[in-house]
Coordinates of C-alpha atoms in Angstrom, one line a residue:
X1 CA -18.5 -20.4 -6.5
X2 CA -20.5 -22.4 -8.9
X3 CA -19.3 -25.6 -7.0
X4 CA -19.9 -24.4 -3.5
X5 CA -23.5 -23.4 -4.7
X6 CA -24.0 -27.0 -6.3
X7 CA -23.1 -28.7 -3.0
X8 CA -25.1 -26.4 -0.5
X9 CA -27.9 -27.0 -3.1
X10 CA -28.0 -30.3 -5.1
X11 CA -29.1 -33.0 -3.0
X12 CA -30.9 -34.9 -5.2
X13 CA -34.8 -34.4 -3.9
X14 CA -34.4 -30.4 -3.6
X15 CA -32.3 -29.6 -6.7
X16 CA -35.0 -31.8 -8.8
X17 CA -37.7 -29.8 -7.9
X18 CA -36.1 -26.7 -9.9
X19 CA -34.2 -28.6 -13.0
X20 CA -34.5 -31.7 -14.8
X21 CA -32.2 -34.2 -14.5
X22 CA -30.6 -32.7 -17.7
X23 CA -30.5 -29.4 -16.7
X24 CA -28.3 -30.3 -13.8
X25 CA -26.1 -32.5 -16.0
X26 CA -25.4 -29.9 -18.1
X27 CA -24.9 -27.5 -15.2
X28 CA -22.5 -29.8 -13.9
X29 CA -20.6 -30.5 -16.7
X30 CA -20.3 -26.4 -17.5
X31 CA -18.7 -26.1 -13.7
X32 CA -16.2 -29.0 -14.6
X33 CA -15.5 -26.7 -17.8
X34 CA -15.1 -23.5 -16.2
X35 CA -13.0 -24.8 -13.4
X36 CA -10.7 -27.0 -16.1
X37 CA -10.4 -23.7 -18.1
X38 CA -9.2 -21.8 -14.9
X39 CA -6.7 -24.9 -13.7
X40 CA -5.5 -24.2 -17.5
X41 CA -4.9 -20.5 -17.4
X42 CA -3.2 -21.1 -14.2
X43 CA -0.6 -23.5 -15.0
X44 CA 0.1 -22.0 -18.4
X45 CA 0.8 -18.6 -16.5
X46 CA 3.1 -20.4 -14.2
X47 CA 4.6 -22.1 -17.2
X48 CA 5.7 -18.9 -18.9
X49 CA 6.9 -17.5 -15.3
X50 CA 9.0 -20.7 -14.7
X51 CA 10.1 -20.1 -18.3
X52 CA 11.0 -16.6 -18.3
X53 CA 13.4 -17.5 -15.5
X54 CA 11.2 -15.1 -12.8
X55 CA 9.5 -18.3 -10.8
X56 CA 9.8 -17.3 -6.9
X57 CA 10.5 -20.2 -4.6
X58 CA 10.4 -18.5 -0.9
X59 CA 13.0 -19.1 1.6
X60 CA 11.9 -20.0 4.8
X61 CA 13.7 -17.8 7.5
X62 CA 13.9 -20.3 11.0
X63 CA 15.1 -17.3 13.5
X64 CA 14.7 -13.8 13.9
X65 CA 15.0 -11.0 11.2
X66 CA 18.9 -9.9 11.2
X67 CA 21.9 -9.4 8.7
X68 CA 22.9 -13.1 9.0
X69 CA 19.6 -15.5 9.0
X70 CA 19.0 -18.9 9.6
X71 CA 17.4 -20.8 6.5
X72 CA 15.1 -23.9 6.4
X73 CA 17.6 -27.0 5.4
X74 CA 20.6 -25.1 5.2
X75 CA 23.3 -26.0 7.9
X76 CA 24.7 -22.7 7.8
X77 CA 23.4 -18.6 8.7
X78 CA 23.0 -16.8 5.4
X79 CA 23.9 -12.7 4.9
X80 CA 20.6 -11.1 4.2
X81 CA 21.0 -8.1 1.9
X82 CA 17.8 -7.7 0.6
X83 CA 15.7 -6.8 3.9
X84 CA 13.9 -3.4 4.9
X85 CA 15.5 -3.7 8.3
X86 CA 17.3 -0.6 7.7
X87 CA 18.1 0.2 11.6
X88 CA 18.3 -3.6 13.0
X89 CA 15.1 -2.7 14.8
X90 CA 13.3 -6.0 13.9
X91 CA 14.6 -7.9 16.4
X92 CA 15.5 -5.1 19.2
X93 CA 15.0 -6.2 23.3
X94 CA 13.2 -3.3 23.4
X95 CA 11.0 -3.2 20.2
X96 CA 10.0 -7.2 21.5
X97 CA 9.4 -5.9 25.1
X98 CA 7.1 -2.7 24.1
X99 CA 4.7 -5.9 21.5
X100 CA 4.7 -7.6 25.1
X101 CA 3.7 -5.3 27.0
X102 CA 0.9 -4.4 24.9
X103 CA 0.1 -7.9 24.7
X104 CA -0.7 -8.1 28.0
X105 CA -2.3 -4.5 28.5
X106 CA -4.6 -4.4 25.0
X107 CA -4.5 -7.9 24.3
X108 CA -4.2 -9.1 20.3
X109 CA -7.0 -8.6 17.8
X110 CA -9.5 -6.0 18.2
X111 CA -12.1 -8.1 15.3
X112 CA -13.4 -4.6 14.2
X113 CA -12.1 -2.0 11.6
X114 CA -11.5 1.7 13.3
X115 CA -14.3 2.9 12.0
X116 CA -16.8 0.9 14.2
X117 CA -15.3 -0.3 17.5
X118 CA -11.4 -0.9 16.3
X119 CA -10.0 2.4 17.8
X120 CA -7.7 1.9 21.2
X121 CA -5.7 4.7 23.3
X122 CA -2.6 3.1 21.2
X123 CA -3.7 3.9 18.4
X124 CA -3.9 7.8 19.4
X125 CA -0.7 8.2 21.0
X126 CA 1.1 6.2 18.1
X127 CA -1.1 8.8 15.8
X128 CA -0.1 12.0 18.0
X129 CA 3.5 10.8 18.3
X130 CA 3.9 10.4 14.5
X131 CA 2.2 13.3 13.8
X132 CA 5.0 15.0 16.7
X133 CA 8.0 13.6 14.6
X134 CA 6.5 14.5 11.3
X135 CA 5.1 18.3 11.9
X136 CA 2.0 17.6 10.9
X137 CA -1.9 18.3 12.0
X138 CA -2.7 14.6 11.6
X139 CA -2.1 10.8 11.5
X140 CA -4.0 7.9 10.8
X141 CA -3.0 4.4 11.3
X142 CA -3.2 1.8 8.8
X143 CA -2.7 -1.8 8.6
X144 CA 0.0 -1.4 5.6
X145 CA 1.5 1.8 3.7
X146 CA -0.4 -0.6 0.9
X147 CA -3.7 0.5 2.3
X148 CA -2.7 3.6 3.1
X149 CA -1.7 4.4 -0.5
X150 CA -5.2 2.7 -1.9
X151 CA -7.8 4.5 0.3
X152 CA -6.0 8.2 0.4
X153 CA -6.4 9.2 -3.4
X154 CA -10.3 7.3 -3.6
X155 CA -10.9 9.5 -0.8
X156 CA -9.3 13.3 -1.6
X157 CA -9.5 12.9 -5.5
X158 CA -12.7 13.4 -7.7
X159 CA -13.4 13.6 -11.2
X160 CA -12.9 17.1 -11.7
X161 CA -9.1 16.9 -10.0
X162 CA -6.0 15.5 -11.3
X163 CA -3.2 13.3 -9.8
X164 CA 0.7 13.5 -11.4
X165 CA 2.6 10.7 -10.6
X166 CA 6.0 10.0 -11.5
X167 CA 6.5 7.1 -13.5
X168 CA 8.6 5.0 -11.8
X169 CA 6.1 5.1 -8.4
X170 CA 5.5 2.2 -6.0
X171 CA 2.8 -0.6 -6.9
X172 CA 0.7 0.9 -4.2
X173 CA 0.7 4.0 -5.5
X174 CA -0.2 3.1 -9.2
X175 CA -3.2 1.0 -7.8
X176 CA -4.3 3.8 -5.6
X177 CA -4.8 5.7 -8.4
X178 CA -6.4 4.0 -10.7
X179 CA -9.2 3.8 -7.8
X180 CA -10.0 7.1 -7.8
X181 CA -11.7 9.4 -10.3
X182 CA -9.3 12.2 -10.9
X183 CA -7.7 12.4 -14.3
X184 CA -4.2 11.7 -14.3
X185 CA -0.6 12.4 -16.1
X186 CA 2.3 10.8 -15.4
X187 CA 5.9 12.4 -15.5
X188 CA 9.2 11.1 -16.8
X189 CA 11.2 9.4 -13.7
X190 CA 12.6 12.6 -11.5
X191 CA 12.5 15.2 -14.2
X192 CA 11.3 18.4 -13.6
X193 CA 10.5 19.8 -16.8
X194 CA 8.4 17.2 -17.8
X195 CA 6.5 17.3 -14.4
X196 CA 5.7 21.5 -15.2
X197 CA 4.3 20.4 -18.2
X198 CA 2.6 17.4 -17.0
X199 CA 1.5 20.3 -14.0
X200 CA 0.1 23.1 -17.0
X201 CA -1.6 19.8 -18.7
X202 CA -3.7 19.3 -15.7
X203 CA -4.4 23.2 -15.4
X204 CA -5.4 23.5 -19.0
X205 CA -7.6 20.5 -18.5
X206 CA -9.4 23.0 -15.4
X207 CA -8.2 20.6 -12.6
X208 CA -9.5 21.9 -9.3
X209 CA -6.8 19.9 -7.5
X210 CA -3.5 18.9 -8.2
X211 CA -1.8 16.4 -6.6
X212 CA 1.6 15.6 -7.7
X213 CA 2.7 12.1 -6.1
X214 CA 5.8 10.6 -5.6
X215 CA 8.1 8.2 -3.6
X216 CA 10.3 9.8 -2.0
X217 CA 13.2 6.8 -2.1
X218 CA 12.6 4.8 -5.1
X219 CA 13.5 1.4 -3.6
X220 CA 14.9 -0.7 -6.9
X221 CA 17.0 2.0 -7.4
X222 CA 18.1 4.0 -4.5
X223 CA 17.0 7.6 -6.2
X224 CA 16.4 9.9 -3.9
X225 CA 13.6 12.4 -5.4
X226 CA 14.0 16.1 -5.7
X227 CA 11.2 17.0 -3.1
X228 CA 12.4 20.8 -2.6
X229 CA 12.5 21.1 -6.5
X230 CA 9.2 19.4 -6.4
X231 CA 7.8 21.2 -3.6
X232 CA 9.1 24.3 -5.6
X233 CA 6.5 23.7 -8.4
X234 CA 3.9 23.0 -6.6
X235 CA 4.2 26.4 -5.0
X236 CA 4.6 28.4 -8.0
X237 CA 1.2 26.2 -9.7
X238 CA -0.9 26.3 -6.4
X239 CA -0.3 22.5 -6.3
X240 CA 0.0 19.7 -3.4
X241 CA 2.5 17.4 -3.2
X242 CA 2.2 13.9 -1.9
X243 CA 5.1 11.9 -0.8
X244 CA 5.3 7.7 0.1
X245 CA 8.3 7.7 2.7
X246 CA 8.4 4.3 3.3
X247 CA 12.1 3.5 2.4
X248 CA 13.0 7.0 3.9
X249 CA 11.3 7.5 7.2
X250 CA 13.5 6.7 10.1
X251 CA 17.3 7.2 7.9
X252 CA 17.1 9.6 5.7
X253 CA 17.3 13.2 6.6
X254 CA 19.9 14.5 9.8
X255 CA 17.2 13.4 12.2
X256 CA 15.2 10.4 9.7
X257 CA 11.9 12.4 9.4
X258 CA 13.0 11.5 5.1
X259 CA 13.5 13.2 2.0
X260 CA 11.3 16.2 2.7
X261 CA 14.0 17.2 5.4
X262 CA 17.0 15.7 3.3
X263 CA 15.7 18.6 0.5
X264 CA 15.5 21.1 3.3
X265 CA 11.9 21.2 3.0
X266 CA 10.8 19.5 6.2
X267 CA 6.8 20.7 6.6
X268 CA 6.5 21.3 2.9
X269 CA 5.1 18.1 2.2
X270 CA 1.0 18.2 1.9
X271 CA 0.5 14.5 2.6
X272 CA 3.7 11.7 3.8
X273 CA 2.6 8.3 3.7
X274 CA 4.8 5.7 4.9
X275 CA 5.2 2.4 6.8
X276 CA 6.4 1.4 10.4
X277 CA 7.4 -2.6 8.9
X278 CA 10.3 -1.4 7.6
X279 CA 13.2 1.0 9.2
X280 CA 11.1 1.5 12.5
X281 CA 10.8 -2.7 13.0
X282 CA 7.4 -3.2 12.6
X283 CA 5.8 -6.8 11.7
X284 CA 3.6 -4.4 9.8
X285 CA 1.1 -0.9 9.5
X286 CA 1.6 2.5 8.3
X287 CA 0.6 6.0 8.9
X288 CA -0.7 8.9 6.8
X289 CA 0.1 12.1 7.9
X290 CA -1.2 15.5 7.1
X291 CA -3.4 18.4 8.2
X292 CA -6.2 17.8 9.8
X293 CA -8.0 18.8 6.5
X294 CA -6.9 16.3 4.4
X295 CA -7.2 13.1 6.4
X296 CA -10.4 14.2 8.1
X297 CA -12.0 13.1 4.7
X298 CA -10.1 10.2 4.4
X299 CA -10.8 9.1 7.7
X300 CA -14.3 8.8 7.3
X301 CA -14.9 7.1 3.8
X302 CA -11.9 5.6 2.7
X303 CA -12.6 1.7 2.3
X304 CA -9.5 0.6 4.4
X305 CA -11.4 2.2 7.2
X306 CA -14.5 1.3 6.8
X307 CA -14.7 -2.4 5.6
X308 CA -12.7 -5.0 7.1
X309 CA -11.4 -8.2 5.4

């Protein structure tokens, strides 16, 4: 920033109006410093990475997203274990044919967030159809389940509510929290009895709220989490419970609406956030469903509605 400033600024005649000719040598030279420092930092970080054996070197897929991939320099297709394309919907005639269409109908960009002039009839019917398959009063659109999960608790949570989040929870979820205000416990990984006491710790601290968040697939892993057990305590507490479905929604369950209806507790769930990049074949976005209640709120003055990158 400090060099960008310096170029817009220092030509000689202005610049010397303001400074001396020392001044702006010793301006200069604390730049050079600062940016040497962070060129430092940065390859010593990368140095531990490379040594800790945990340096990523991406592959570069050449064709579309399958079980067998082509891979930059490599004569051969490669088996590809380790994508979210649960339901081989990446890549399907008529996934491609429906991003046409719309192509042509609604064109590409809309250069606008939803909240000022970003809002198509797409948008709605994807929001009412989600909202359809889920059971619930609402749906709002997001970019990523990423952005979903960091604007939903800044939004419903204050200072006098608390959030109780398994330990073990998504990225996403862990930064979303630590946006918001409410106070917050975190539960061993799936166990119940810590989560009640983790529940009475938020109660004894006079939380107005309480949120208890999990996923509800743990993707490293494969647990599944005890929704209706969870669901179970949040009744008996006057709790909510908050479930990310992104690595459940479309397989898991008899008809994939996820691990609420795998716990036969399908409608339970106070808020399902979860992604259409992964089973459902989407290059990206994500949806946040609930009752109109909830995500009326969120809606209106969550960041990842409002501001646009």
């Amino acid at each position: 920033m400090a060099r960008l400033l310096l170029s817009k600024a220092a030509d000689a005649v202005k610049l010397q109006r303001f400074v001396s000719p020392q001044q702006l040598r010793c301006f200069a030279s604390s730049v050079a410093e600062a940016d040497n420092a962070l060129v430092f930092k940065a390859k010593q970080q990368l140095a531990e990475i490379q040594a800790a054996g945990t340096f990523k070197v991406e592959r570069q897929i050449i064709t579309p997203q399958a079980a067998s991939v082509g891979v930059l320099d490599l004569a051969q297709p490669v088996l590809n274990f380790c994508a979210n394309n649960y339901l081989g919907l990446s890549n399907h005639p008529l996934v491609v044919e429906a991003a046409r269409k719309a192509l042509d109908t609604h064109g590409y960009g809309l250069s606008s967030v939803r909240f000022i002039c970003g809002t198509q009839d797409l948008h709605k019917q994807l929001e009412a159809r989600i909202s359809a398959f889920h059971g619930s009063e609402d749906t709002i659109l997001y970019p990523s389940c990423f952005d979903a999960n960091a604007g939903l608790f800044e939004a419903l949570l204050g200072p006098e509510d608390a959030v109780i989040s398994d330990e073990l929870n998504h990225a996403s979820i862990i930064d979303g929290i630590r946006l918001c205000k409410a106070k917050r416990f975190r539960y061993k990984h799936m166990d119940m009895i810590d989560l009640e006491h983790k529940i009475m710790e938020a109660e004894d601290a006079g939380a107005r709220l309480k949120l208890i968040a999990t996923d509800g697939v743990f993707s490293m892993d494969g647990d599944v989490a005890p929704v209706g057990d969870i669901v179970a305590l949040a009744h008996h507490h006057g709790a909510q419970v908050f479930t990310d479905e992104c690595h459940a929604t479309g397989f898991v369950g008899a008809t994939g609406r996820g691990t609420d209806e795998h716990c036969s507790v399908l409608g339970q769930v106070d808020i399902i956030n979860s992604t259409l990049g992964k089973a459902l074949g989407g290059g990206t976005g994500a949806s946040a469903c609930a009752g109109m209640w909830s995500l009326g709120p969120a809606a209106i003055i969550q960041r990842p509605s409002v501001f646009a990158g």
